Amino acid sequence: MIKQLKTEFLARFGGREEDIRVFFAPGRVNLIGEHTDYNGGHVLPCALHIGTYAFARKTDHPFIRFYSKNFPEKGVITVSLDELSYDAAHSWANYPKGMVAAFAELCSIDSGFDVFYYGNIPNGAGLSSSASIELATAVMVNALYSAGIEMLELVKISQKVENKYIGVNCGIMDQFAVGMGKWDHAILLNCQTLTYRYLPLVLNDCSIVIANTNKQRGLADSAYNERRATCEAALAKLRQVLKIQSLGDLTSAQLEQCQHLLSPIEQKRVRHAVTENERTMEAAEALERGDLARFGELMKQSHLSLCNDYEVTGAELDALVEAAWKHEGTIGARMTGAGFGGCTVNIVKDEHIPSFIEQVGREYKQKIGYEASFYVAKIGGGAREIKEEKEMVL
Ligand code: GLA
């Protein structure tokens, strides 16, 4: 496959095969800790083995040529090095272009490059295909221009590009998981301090099954920014009486005492942020002591809180998790990512996976009218250069 993709690169851009370098960044799935990142709480995501590949070669040209095998109809998108501002006509290429624009402020991008992308994460499914192309570009530009920027910095640059260049006001979870992921580990990240710990993901006779509602979810035009704004307004009110920096510092007990300061909607949103943060810390402890049953119970509570208090699930995600909860092989099931569509994450006993897919899939189709898709996830490493064919998982 690596050979075939290199051949396609050469057919598009010409040149010599030995000059092509290969970079990769994964997608991510969040096990628990949803809508807590921008509230200064904890998250527990892991990187996937699927993601975005970037085949690249530096040139002497004053321009960059972008091509994606996933968007062949867009053809080769050529961008001059002197004009790196956002351009709607450049569609998907704005993600890597934004990254180059950010690098240009930090190091000298003295000549262009050709890049050929291939991604195997379903787009818009809430598995962070955008953070994946950002970090794949970050490790590529960092290597091609010998910029020497550390991974944590690349993560922050990518989030900034998403916020300021693309215009999506996301937190840091996705870029962090994609950049810092580790094989067979989840990452417990405190999003306020950015301190983190890798937790071995020991699932014994169980696996992570991702179920896609196949309902497209537009982060930018969804209620995401509105949820964020409500939490910020509530925080401002709470800070008048409490010494807290973010909702991540707030306990359930404190919230109870200060509820009256908040509007009914703010109370619900903040209750989610606070209880979800507490659940995430507890889930990490449960995982560390091998108590998967408790972990699964916390996943269920997380979904219910996202449904009732944060109101970001919707009929499709609810149908998928409700079907999963009924299945005998399910240890835990909840929505993952921003919500409003996208995927659920499930921990399922291996021997029951075929019947899980069959039954949950059937029930979902009956309720919603179209099919869900299922993937058994493997937990992979973070963004990196790929030096050998065997490191590619296509
Ligand atoms: C999206 C955002 C993340 C995070 C999640 C919800 O994936 O990009 O920053 O807020 O939603 O947990």
mmCIF file of C-alpha atoms and ligand atoms in Angstrom:
data_model
loop_
_atom_site.group_PDB
_atom_site.id
_atom_site.type_symbol
_atom_site.label_atom_id
_atom_site.label_comp_id
_atom_site.label_asym_id
_atom_site.label_seq_id
_atom_site.Cartn_x
_atom_site.Cartn_y
_atom_site.Cartn_z
ATOM 1 C CA MET A 1 0.000 0.000 0.000
ATOM 2 C CA ILE A 2 2.801 2.432 0.871
ATOM 3 C CA LYS A 3 4.324 1.662 -2.532
ATOM 4 C CA GLN A 4 1.009 2.255 -4.293
ATOM 5 C CA LEU A 5 0.454 5.582 -2.536
ATOM 6 C CA LYS A 6 3.999 6.671 -3.423
ATOM 7 C CA THR A 7 3.285 5.752 -7.055
ATOM 8 C CA GLU A 8 0.158 7.899 -6.912
ATOM 9 C CA PHE A 9 2.190 10.747 -5.419
ATOM 10 C CA LEU A 10 4.688 10.502 -8.304
ATOM 11 C CA ALA A 11 1.908 10.361 -10.910
ATOM 12 C CA ARG A 12 0.520 13.604 -9.459
ATOM 13 C CA PHE A 13 3.748 15.513 -8.761
ATOM 14 C CA GLY A 14 6.615 13.765 -10.588
ATOM 15 C CA GLY A 15 10.107 13.417 -9.029
ATOM 16 C CA ARG A 16 11.923 10.537 -7.352
ATOM 17 C CA GLU A 17 10.456 7.976 -5.000
ATOM 18 C CA GLU A 18 13.407 8.085 -2.595
ATOM 19 C CA ASP A 19 12.717 11.764 -1.825
ATOM 20 C CA ILE A 20 9.226 11.091 -0.463
ATOM 21 C CA ARG A 21 8.833 11.041 3.325
ATOM 22 C CA VAL A 22 5.769 9.588 5.071
ATOM 23 C CA PHE A 23 4.062 11.040 8.144
ATOM 24 C CA PHE A 24 1.048 9.874 10.117
ATOM 25 C CA ALA A 25 -1.349 11.213 12.727
ATOM 26 C CA PRO A 26 -4.135 9.102 14.270
ATOM 27 C CA GLY A 27 -7.789 9.821 14.975
ATOM 28 C CA ARG A 28 -8.983 9.604 18.578
ATOM 29 C CA VAL A 29 -11.815 8.224 20.619
ATOM 30 C CA ASN A 30 -12.722 9.673 23.994
ATOM 31 C CA LEU A 31 -13.570 7.051 26.625
ATOM 32 C CA ILE A 32 -15.044 9.534 29.111
ATOM 33 C CA GLY A 33 -14.793 13.253 29.986
ATOM 34 C CA GLU A 34 -16.977 14.946 27.399
ATOM 35 C CA HIS A 35 -17.351 18.719 27.124
ATOM 36 C CA THR A 36 -14.975 19.039 30.054
ATOM 37 C CA ASP A 37 -11.839 20.133 28.158
ATOM 38 C CA TYR A 38 -12.820 23.760 27.541
ATOM 39 C CA ASN A 39 -14.230 23.819 31.082
ATOM 40 C CA GLY A 40 -10.814 23.085 32.609
ATOM 41 C CA GLY A 41 -11.716 19.524 33.615
ATOM 42 C CA HIS A 42 -10.319 16.055 32.887
ATOM 43 C CA VAL A 43 -10.638 13.918 29.757
ATOM 44 C CA LEU A 44 -9.691 10.292 29.059
ATOM 45 C CA PRO A 45 -9.152 9.825 25.315
ATOM 46 C CA CYS A 46 -6.956 7.441 23.340
ATOM 47 C CA ALA A 47 -5.428 7.591 19.885
ATOM 48 C CA LEU A 48 -6.663 5.137 17.244
ATOM 49 C CA HIS A 49 -4.595 3.100 14.812
ATOM 50 C CA ILE A 50 -6.462 4.678 11.902
ATOM 51 C CA GLY A 51 -5.690 8.246 10.865
ATOM 52 C CA THR A 52 -4.181 10.481 8.191
ATOM 53 C CA TYR A 53 -1.063 9.745 6.146
ATOM 54 C CA ALA A 54 0.918 12.548 4.520
ATOM 55 C CA PHE A 55 3.394 11.690 1.757
ATOM 56 C CA ALA A 56 5.578 14.741 1.272
ATOM 57 C CA ARG A 57 8.641 16.173 -0.408
ATOM 58 C CA LYS A 58 10.221 19.596 -0.145
ATOM 59 C CA THR A 59 10.661 21.454 -3.473
ATOM 60 C CA ASP A 60 12.422 24.598 -4.720
ATOM 61 C CA HIS A 61 9.127 26.195 -5.732
ATOM 62 C CA PRO A 62 7.612 29.274 -4.060
ATOM 63 C CA PHE A 63 4.320 27.376 -3.685
ATOM 64 C CA ILE A 64 2.796 24.337 -1.995
ATOM 65 C CA ARG A 65 0.755 21.698 -3.804
ATOM 66 C CA PHE A 66 -1.853 19.816 -1.746
ATOM 67 C CA TYR A 67 -3.724 16.729 -2.904
ATOM 68 C CA SER A 68 -6.044 14.407 -0.968
ATOM 69 C CA LYS A 69 -6.988 10.938 -2.124
ATOM 70 C CA ASN A 70 -10.151 11.443 -0.047
ATOM 71 C CA PHE A 71 -11.235 14.499 -2.066
ATOM 72 C CA PRO A 72 -10.117 13.677 -5.631
ATOM 73 C CA GLU A 73 -12.818 15.946 -7.064
ATOM 74 C CA LYS A 74 -10.960 18.951 -5.621
ATOM 75 C CA GLY A 75 -7.827 18.085 -7.630
ATOM 76 C CA VAL A 76 -4.405 19.536 -6.779
ATOM 77 C CA ILE A 77 -4.737 22.733 -4.717
ATOM 78 C CA THR A 78 -1.819 25.105 -5.280
ATOM 79 C CA VAL A 79 -1.091 27.769 -2.691
ATOM 80 C CA SER A 80 1.542 30.479 -2.951
ATOM 81 C CA LEU A 81 3.857 30.863 0.048
ATOM 82 C CA ASP A 82 3.090 34.625 0.122
ATOM 83 C CA GLU A 83 -0.657 34.114 0.425
ATOM 84 C CA LEU A 84 -1.507 31.782 3.265
ATOM 85 C CA SER A 85 -4.733 33.306 4.545
ATOM 86 C CA TYR A 86 -7.958 31.279 4.774
ATOM 87 C CA ASP A 87 -9.706 30.839 1.436
ATOM 88 C CA ALA A 88 -13.055 29.022 1.251
ATOM 89 C CA ALA A 89 -12.199 27.934 -2.317
ATOM 90 C CA HIS A 90 -9.367 25.813 -0.881
ATOM 91 C CA SER A 91 -11.896 23.666 1.041
ATOM 92 C CA TRP A 92 -10.199 20.833 3.010
ATOM 93 C CA ALA A 93 -6.718 22.234 2.242
ATOM 94 C CA ASN A 94 -7.384 25.126 4.650
ATOM 95 C CA TYR A 95 -6.481 22.750 7.510
ATOM 96 C CA PRO A 96 -2.904 22.103 6.330
ATOM 97 C CA LYS A 97 -2.634 25.619 4.933
ATOM 98 C CA GLY A 98 -3.512 27.048 8.351
ATOM 99 C CA MET A 99 -0.780 24.890 9.870
ATOM 100 C CA VAL A 100 1.789 26.180 7.366
ATOM 101 C CA ALA A 101 0.677 29.761 8.100
ATOM 102 C CA ALA A 102 1.245 29.108 11.834
ATOM 103 C CA PHE A 103 4.699 27.599 11.196
ATOM 104 C CA ALA A 104 5.644 30.539 8.967
ATOM 105 C CA GLU A 105 5.427 32.746 12.073
ATOM 106 C CA LEU A 106 7.824 30.480 13.974
ATOM 107 C CA CYS A 107 10.417 29.374 11.452
ATOM 108 C CA SER A 108 11.519 30.119 7.930
ATOM 109 C CA ILE A 109 9.433 28.360 5.272
ATOM 110 C CA ASP A 110 11.874 29.274 2.510
ATOM 111 C CA SER A 111 10.522 27.065 -0.272
ATOM 112 C CA GLY A 112 7.460 24.949 -0.957
ATOM 113 C CA PHE A 113 6.564 21.253 -0.813
ATOM 114 C CA ASP A 114 4.239 18.737 -2.421
ATOM 115 C CA VAL A 115 1.979 16.684 -0.200
ATOM 116 C CA PHE A 116 -0.401 13.808 -0.877
ATOM 117 C CA TYR A 117 -2.835 12.928 1.939
ATOM 118 C CA TYR A 118 -4.701 9.722 2.501
ATOM 119 C CA GLY A 119 -6.981 9.275 5.512
ATOM 120 C CA ASN A 120 -8.901 6.242 6.742
ATOM 121 C CA ILE A 121 -10.968 7.893 9.500
ATOM 122 C CA PRO A 122 -14.620 8.425 8.553
ATOM 123 C CA ASN A 123 -15.005 12.208 8.051
ATOM 124 C CA GLY A 124 -17.314 14.169 10.315
ATOM 125 C CA ALA A 125 -17.896 11.139 12.560
ATOM 126 C CA GLY A 126 -16.465 12.759 15.675
ATOM 127 C CA LEU A 127 -13.206 10.764 15.563
ATOM 128 C CA SER A 128 -11.126 13.919 15.003
ATOM 129 C CA SER A 129 -10.274 13.739 11.333
ATOM 130 C CA SER A 130 -9.525 17.479 11.496
ATOM 131 C CA ALA A 131 -7.068 17.234 14.418
ATOM 132 C CA SER A 132 -5.538 14.283 12.571
ATOM 133 C CA ILE A 133 -4.767 16.243 9.385
ATOM 134 C CA GLU A 134 -3.529 19.170 11.509
ATOM 135 C CA LEU A 135 -1.050 17.030 13.439
ATOM 136 C CA ALA A 136 0.001 15.024 10.359
ATOM 137 C CA THR A 137 0.862 18.377 8.780
ATOM 138 C CA ALA A 138 2.535 19.603 11.961
ATOM 139 C CA VAL A 139 4.960 16.660 12.216
ATOM 140 C CA MET A 140 5.598 16.883 8.470
ATOM 141 C CA VAL A 141 6.405 20.620 8.355
ATOM 142 C CA ASN A 142 8.399 20.299 11.584
ATOM 143 C CA ALA A 143 10.566 17.601 9.954
ATOM 144 C CA LEU A 144 10.828 19.040 6.418
ATOM 145 C CA TYR A 145 11.950 22.464 7.712
ATOM 146 C CA SER A 146 13.922 21.147 10.721
ATOM 147 C CA ALA A 147 11.904 23.434 12.980
ATOM 148 C CA GLY A 148 12.629 21.358 16.117
ATOM 149 C CA ILE A 149 9.307 22.128 17.789
ATOM 150 C CA GLU A 150 8.253 19.770 20.599
ATOM 151 C CA MET A 151 5.083 17.700 20.340
ATOM 152 C CA LEU A 152 3.232 19.549 23.100
ATOM 153 C CA GLU A 153 3.880 22.803 21.258
ATOM 154 C CA LEU A 154 2.652 21.243 17.969
ATOM 155 C CA VAL A 155 -0.518 20.246 19.815
ATOM 156 C CA LYS A 156 -1.091 23.829 21.008
ATOM 157 C CA ILE A 157 -0.365 25.266 17.552
ATOM 158 C CA SER A 158 -2.897 22.854 16.010
ATOM 159 C CA GLN A 159 -5.600 23.835 18.481
ATOM 160 C CA LYS A 160 -4.906 27.505 17.767
ATOM 161 C CA VAL A 161 -5.249 26.898 14.021
ATOM 162 C CA GLU A 162 -8.578 25.160 14.607
ATOM 163 C CA ASN A 163 -9.789 28.060 16.830
ATOM 164 C CA LYS A 164 -8.475 31.083 14.967
ATOM 165 C CA TYR A 165 -7.946 29.979 11.363
ATOM 166 C CA ILE A 166 -10.709 27.401 10.834
ATOM 167 C CA GLY A 167 -13.011 29.147 13.320
ATOM 168 C CA VAL A 168 -14.035 26.184 15.491
ATOM 169 C CA ASN A 169 -13.841 27.039 19.165
ATOM 170 C CA CYS A 170 -12.783 23.532 20.325
ATOM 171 C CA GLY A 171 -10.847 22.638 23.474
ATOM 172 C CA ILE A 172 -7.468 20.892 23.504
ATOM 173 C CA MET A 173 -8.528 17.251 23.895
ATOM 174 C CA ASP A 174 -8.507 16.173 20.251
ATOM 175 C CA GLN A 175 -5.162 17.666 19.276
ATOM 176 C CA PHE A 176 -3.618 16.421 22.530
ATOM 177 C CA ALA A 177 -4.809 12.833 22.063
ATOM 178 C CA VAL A 178 -3.748 12.813 18.399
ATOM 179 C CA GLY A 179 -0.307 14.261 19.143
ATOM 180 C CA MET A 180 0.487 12.489 22.417
ATOM 181 C CA GLY A 181 -1.274 9.122 21.999
ATOM 182 C CA LYS A 182 0.466 5.932 23.078
ATOM 183 C CA TRP A 183 -0.126 2.335 21.905
ATOM 184 C CA ASP A 184 -2.606 0.492 24.151
ATOM 185 C CA HIS A 185 -2.881 3.406 26.591
ATOM 186 C CA ALA A 186 -5.518 5.985 27.407
ATOM 187 C CA ILE A 187 -4.442 9.494 28.450
ATOM 188 C CA LEU A 188 -5.808 11.085 31.599
ATOM 189 C CA LEU A 189 -5.371 14.790 30.894
ATOM 190 C CA ASN A 190 -6.106 17.723 33.168
ATOM 191 C CA CYS A 191 -7.086 20.320 30.573
ATOM 192 C CA GLN A 192 -6.426 23.254 32.877
ATOM 193 C CA THR A 193 -2.838 22.440 33.814
ATOM 194 C CA LEU A 194 -2.065 20.076 30.889
ATOM 195 C CA THR A 195 -0.608 17.564 33.316
ATOM 196 C CA TYR A 196 -1.299 14.056 32.068
ATOM 197 C CA ARG A 197 -0.778 10.382 32.782
ATOM 198 C CA TYR A 198 -0.828 7.356 30.479
ATOM 199 C CA LEU A 199 -3.077 4.569 31.763
ATOM 200 C CA PRO A 200 -2.556 1.074 30.354
ATOM 201 C CA LEU A 201 -5.780 0.069 28.646
ATOM 202 C CA VAL A 202 -6.172 -3.440 29.970
ATOM 203 C CA LEU A 203 -9.507 -4.691 28.697
ATOM 204 C CA ASN A 204 -8.860 -8.443 29.144
ATOM 205 C CA ASP A 205 -11.482 -10.300 27.114
ATOM 206 C CA CYS A 206 -13.161 -7.078 25.927
ATOM 207 C CA SER A 207 -12.615 -4.596 23.075
ATOM 208 C CA ILE A 208 -13.584 -1.072 22.221
ATOM 209 C CA VAL A 209 -16.252 -0.996 19.547
ATOM 210 C CA ILE A 210 -17.007 2.326 17.882
ATOM 211 C CA ALA A 211 -20.478 2.679 16.408
ATOM 212 C CA ASN A 212 -21.139 5.436 13.908
ATOM 213 C CA THR A 213 -24.646 6.902 13.723
ATOM 214 C CA ASN A 214 -23.810 7.978 10.151
ATOM 215 C CA LYS A 215 -25.502 11.237 10.976
ATOM 216 C CA GLN A 216 -23.177 13.997 9.854
ATOM 217 C CA ARG A 217 -22.269 16.490 12.500
ATOM 218 C CA GLY A 218 -21.049 19.994 11.749
ATOM 219 C CA LEU A 219 -19.077 21.172 14.767
ATOM 220 C CA ALA A 220 -18.794 24.785 13.675
ATOM 221 C CA ASP A 221 -22.478 25.362 13.076
ATOM 222 C CA SER A 222 -23.748 23.143 15.880
ATOM 223 C CA ALA A 223 -24.707 24.220 19.372
ATOM 224 C CA TYR A 224 -21.095 23.602 20.499
ATOM 225 C CA ASN A 225 -20.130 27.266 20.757
ATOM 226 C CA GLU A 226 -23.378 28.050 22.516
ATOM 227 C CA ARG A 227 -22.696 25.391 25.200
ATOM 228 C CA ARG A 228 -19.261 26.864 25.676
ATOM 229 C CA ALA A 229 -20.599 30.398 26.038
ATOM 230 C CA THR A 230 -23.224 29.299 28.595
ATOM 231 C CA CYS A 231 -20.531 27.649 30.716
ATOM 232 C CA GLU A 232 -18.339 30.741 30.508
ATOM 233 C CA ALA A 233 -21.197 32.998 31.589
ATOM 234 C CA ALA A 234 -21.952 30.679 34.521
ATOM 235 C CA LEU A 235 -18.281 30.605 35.522
ATOM 236 C CA ALA A 236 -18.174 34.415 35.600
ATOM 237 C CA LYS A 237 -21.111 34.445 38.034
ATOM 238 C CA LEU A 238 -19.622 31.722 40.242
ATOM 239 C CA ARG A 239 -16.264 33.460 40.372
ATOM 240 C CA GLN A 240 -17.869 36.396 42.129
ATOM 241 C CA VAL A 241 -18.289 34.226 45.214
ATOM 242 C CA LEU A 242 -15.826 31.335 44.754
ATOM 243 C CA LYS A 243 -12.073 31.222 44.239
ATOM 244 C CA ILE A 244 -12.088 29.059 41.111
ATOM 245 C CA GLN A 245 -10.259 29.396 37.834
ATOM 246 C CA SER A 246 -12.517 27.131 35.821
ATOM 247 C CA LEU A 247 -15.478 24.786 36.276
ATOM 248 C CA GLY A 248 -12.852 22.059 36.626
ATOM 249 C CA ASP A 249 -12.069 23.462 40.093
ATOM 250 C CA LEU A 250 -15.688 23.258 41.209
ATOM 251 C CA THR A 251 -17.028 20.327 43.269
ATOM 252 C CA SER A 252 -20.609 19.059 43.271
ATOM 253 C CA ALA A 253 -20.952 20.174 46.896
ATOM 254 C CA GLN A 254 -19.867 23.748 46.080
ATOM 255 C CA LEU A 255 -22.200 23.839 43.131
ATOM 256 C CA GLU A 256 -25.119 22.888 45.313
ATOM 257 C CA GLN A 257 -24.446 25.851 47.580
ATOM 258 C CA CYS A 258 -24.195 28.320 44.696
ATOM 259 C CA GLN A 259 -26.921 26.977 42.377
ATOM 260 C CA HIS A 260 -29.178 29.965 43.073
ATOM 261 C CA LEU A 261 -26.722 32.296 41.315
ATOM 262 C CA LEU A 262 -27.312 30.523 38.003
ATOM 263 C CA SER A 263 -30.197 30.405 35.545
ATOM 264 C CA PRO A 264 -31.956 27.016 35.176
ATOM 265 C CA ILE A 265 -30.114 26.289 31.896
ATOM 266 C CA GLU A 266 -26.767 27.297 33.413
ATOM 267 C CA GLN A 267 -27.438 25.003 36.369
ATOM 268 C CA LYS A 268 -27.909 22.024 34.050
ATOM 269 C CA ARG A 269 -24.863 22.759 31.916
ATOM 270 C CA VAL A 270 -22.607 23.343 34.913
ATOM 271 C CA ARG A 271 -23.942 20.228 36.645
ATOM 272 C CA HIS A 272 -22.813 18.223 33.631
ATOM 273 C CA ALA A 273 -19.368 19.834 33.537
ATOM 274 C CA VAL A 274 -18.814 19.207 37.248
ATOM 275 C CA THR A 275 -20.211 15.683 37.508
ATOM 276 C CA GLU A 276 -18.508 14.619 34.275
ATOM 277 C CA ASN A 277 -15.174 15.819 35.595
ATOM 278 C CA GLU A 278 -15.722 13.828 38.812
ATOM 279 C CA ARG A 279 -16.793 10.752 36.817
ATOM 280 C CA THR A 280 -13.707 10.976 34.644
ATOM 281 C CA MET A 281 -11.348 10.999 37.608
ATOM 282 C CA GLU A 282 -13.241 8.090 39.140
ATOM 283 C CA ALA A 283 -13.243 6.189 35.838
ATOM 284 C CA ALA A 284 -9.458 6.559 35.608
ATOM 285 C CA GLU A 285 -9.133 5.018 39.085
ATOM 286 C CA ALA A 286 -11.515 2.200 38.127
ATOM 287 C CA LEU A 287 -9.449 1.472 35.018
ATOM 288 C CA GLU A 288 -6.250 1.424 37.051
ATOM 289 C CA ARG A 289 -7.618 -1.114 39.494
ATOM 290 C CA GLY A 290 -9.108 -3.212 36.663
ATOM 291 C CA ASP A 291 -12.727 -2.538 37.638
ATOM 292 C CA LEU A 292 -14.278 -2.465 34.168
ATOM 293 C CA ALA A 293 -17.790 -2.934 35.518
ATOM 294 C CA ARG A 294 -17.550 0.382 37.398
ATOM 295 C CA PHE A 295 -15.969 2.008 34.365
ATOM 296 C CA GLY A 296 -18.934 0.881 32.252
ATOM 297 C CA GLU A 297 -21.416 2.210 34.812
ATOM 298 C CA LEU A 298 -19.689 5.611 34.721
ATOM 299 C CA MET A 299 -19.882 5.592 30.911
ATOM 300 C CA LYS A 300 -23.630 5.142 31.169
ATOM 301 C CA GLN A 301 -23.976 7.978 33.674
ATOM 302 C CA SER A 302 -21.862 10.144 31.392
ATOM 303 C CA HIS A 303 -24.212 9.548 28.478
ATOM 304 C CA LEU A 304 -27.291 10.267 30.590
ATOM 305 C CA SER A 305 -25.754 13.523 31.771
ATOM 306 C CA LEU A 306 -24.875 14.510 28.185
ATOM 307 C CA CYS A 307 -28.451 13.676 27.217
ATOM 308 C CA ASN A 308 -30.371 15.291 30.079
ATOM 309 C CA ASP A 309 -28.151 18.083 31.387
ATOM 310 C CA TYR A 310 -25.909 19.048 28.492
ATOM 311 C CA GLU A 311 -28.457 18.138 25.803
ATOM 312 C CA VAL A 312 -25.994 17.219 23.060
ATOM 313 C CA THR A 313 -27.030 13.655 22.202
ATOM 314 C CA GLY A 314 -30.109 13.491 19.943
ATOM 315 C CA ALA A 315 -32.275 10.606 18.716
ATOM 316 C CA GLU A 316 -29.516 8.795 16.780
ATOM 317 C CA LEU A 317 -26.893 8.649 19.563
ATOM 318 C CA ASP A 318 -29.564 7.790 22.150
ATOM 319 C CA ALA A 319 -30.900 4.961 19.967
ATOM 320 C CA LEU A 320 -27.409 3.486 19.556
ATOM 321 C CA VAL A 321 -26.486 3.537 23.245
ATOM 322 C CA GLU A 322 -29.904 2.368 24.414
ATOM 323 C CA ALA A 323 -29.635 -0.656 22.120
ATOM 324 C CA ALA A 324 -26.084 -1.263 23.376
ATOM 325 C CA TRP A 325 -27.062 -1.063 27.070
ATOM 326 C CA LYS A 326 -29.590 -3.870 26.489
ATOM 327 C CA HIS A 327 -27.044 -6.214 24.963
ATOM 328 C CA GLU A 328 -25.592 -8.944 27.200
ATOM 329 C CA GLY A 329 -22.021 -8.374 25.958
ATOM 330 C CA THR A 330 -21.910 -4.649 26.772
ATOM 331 C CA ILE A 331 -19.768 -3.427 29.680
ATOM 332 C CA GLY A 332 -20.291 0.271 28.888
ATOM 333 C CA ALA A 333 -21.645 2.514 26.134
ATOM 334 C CA ARG A 334 -21.889 6.259 25.611
ATOM 335 C CA MET A 335 -21.646 8.938 22.957
ATOM 336 C CA THR A 336 -18.131 10.189 22.218
ATOM 337 C CA GLY A 337 -16.898 13.550 20.904
ATOM 338 C CA ALA A 338 -18.975 16.697 20.549
ATOM 339 C CA GLY A 339 -22.320 14.918 20.105
ATOM 340 C CA PHE A 340 -25.298 15.878 17.898
ATOM 341 C CA GLY A 341 -24.428 12.828 15.734
ATOM 342 C CA GLY A 342 -21.085 11.136 15.186
ATOM 343 C CA CYS A 343 -20.122 8.016 17.139
ATOM 344 C CA THR A 344 -20.659 6.063 20.314
ATOM 345 C CA VAL A 345 -17.891 4.238 22.179
ATOM 346 C CA ASN A 346 -18.658 0.807 23.610
ATOM 347 C CA ILE A 347 -16.731 -1.703 25.688
ATOM 348 C CA VAL A 348 -17.934 -5.111 24.579
ATOM 349 C CA LYS A 349 -16.936 -8.676 25.509
ATOM 350 C CA ASP A 350 -15.033 -10.157 22.575
ATOM 351 C CA GLU A 351 -17.168 -13.281 22.278
ATOM 352 C CA HIS A 352 -20.291 -11.107 21.965
ATOM 353 C CA ILE A 353 -19.022 -8.633 19.362
ATOM 354 C CA PRO A 354 -20.690 -10.286 16.312
ATOM 355 C CA SER A 355 -24.091 -10.467 18.023
ATOM 356 C CA PHE A 356 -23.613 -6.918 19.409
ATOM 357 C CA ILE A 357 -23.078 -5.564 15.901
ATOM 358 C CA GLU A 358 -25.987 -7.547 14.541
ATOM 359 C CA GLN A 359 -28.529 -6.692 17.269
ATOM 360 C CA VAL A 360 -27.571 -3.085 17.941
ATOM 361 C CA GLY A 361 -27.364 -2.478 14.184
ATOM 362 C CA ARG A 362 -30.803 -3.994 13.599
ATOM 363 C CA GLU A 363 -32.455 -2.053 16.425
ATOM 364 C CA TYR A 364 -30.848 1.205 15.278
ATOM 365 C CA LYS A 365 -32.062 0.745 11.712
ATOM 366 C CA GLN A 366 -35.579 -0.021 12.895
ATOM 367 C CA LYS A 367 -35.704 3.155 14.980
ATOM 368 C CA ILE A 368 -33.764 5.612 12.827
ATOM 369 C CA GLY A 369 -34.347 4.285 9.308
ATOM 370 C CA TYR A 370 -30.751 3.932 8.118
ATOM 371 C CA GLU A 371 -27.724 1.828 9.002
ATOM 372 C CA ALA A 372 -25.068 2.424 11.663
ATOM 373 C CA SER A 373 -21.456 1.323 11.007
ATOM 374 C CA PHE A 374 -19.241 -0.523 13.489
ATOM 375 C CA TYR A 375 -15.460 -0.652 13.922
ATOM 376 C CA VAL A 376 -13.462 -2.648 16.438
ATOM 377 C CA ALA A 377 -10.910 -0.068 17.536
ATOM 378 C CA LYS A 378 -7.214 -0.623 18.049
ATOM 379 C CA ILE A 379 -5.471 1.902 20.254
ATOM 380 C CA GLY A 380 -2.471 3.346 18.430
ATOM 381 C CA GLY A 381 0.387 5.805 18.910
ATOM 382 C CA GLY A 382 0.565 9.591 18.394
ATOM 383 C CA ALA A 383 1.617 11.675 15.366
ATOM 384 C CA ARG A 384 4.991 10.641 13.903
ATOM 385 C CA GLU A 385 7.119 10.027 10.845
ATOM 386 C CA ILE A 386 6.673 6.521 9.387
ATOM 387 C CA LYS A 387 10.000 5.009 8.465
ATOM 388 C CA GLU A 388 8.994 1.434 7.660
ATOM 389 C CA GLU A 389 6.129 -0.124 5.773
ATOM 390 C CA LYS A 390 5.180 -2.328 8.718
ATOM 391 C CA GLU A 391 4.305 0.788 10.736
ATOM 392 C CA MET A 392 1.482 1.573 8.321
ATOM 393 C CA VAL A 393 -1.936 0.246 9.227
ATOM 394 C CA LEU A 394 -4.088 0.778 6.193
HETATM 395 C C1 GLA B 1 -14.997 18.139 20.216
HETATM 396 C C2 GLA B 1 -13.952 19.191 20.536
HETATM 397 C C3 GLA B 1 -13.200 18.833 21.820
HETATM 398 C C4 GLA B 1 -14.160 18.515 22.962
HETATM 399 C C5 GLA B 1 -15.247 17.546 22.510
HETATM 400 C C6 GLA B 1 -16.302 17.328 23.554
HETATM 401 O O1 GLA B 1 -14.389 16.916 19.892
HETATM 402 O O2 GLA B 1 -13.036 19.315 19.479
HETATM 403 O O3 GLA B 1 -12.327 19.882 22.159
HETATM 404 O O4 GLA B 1 -14.720 19.681 23.486
HETATM 405 O O5 GLA B 1 -15.873 17.970 21.309
HETATM 406 O O6 GLA B 1 -15.769 16.669 24.649
#
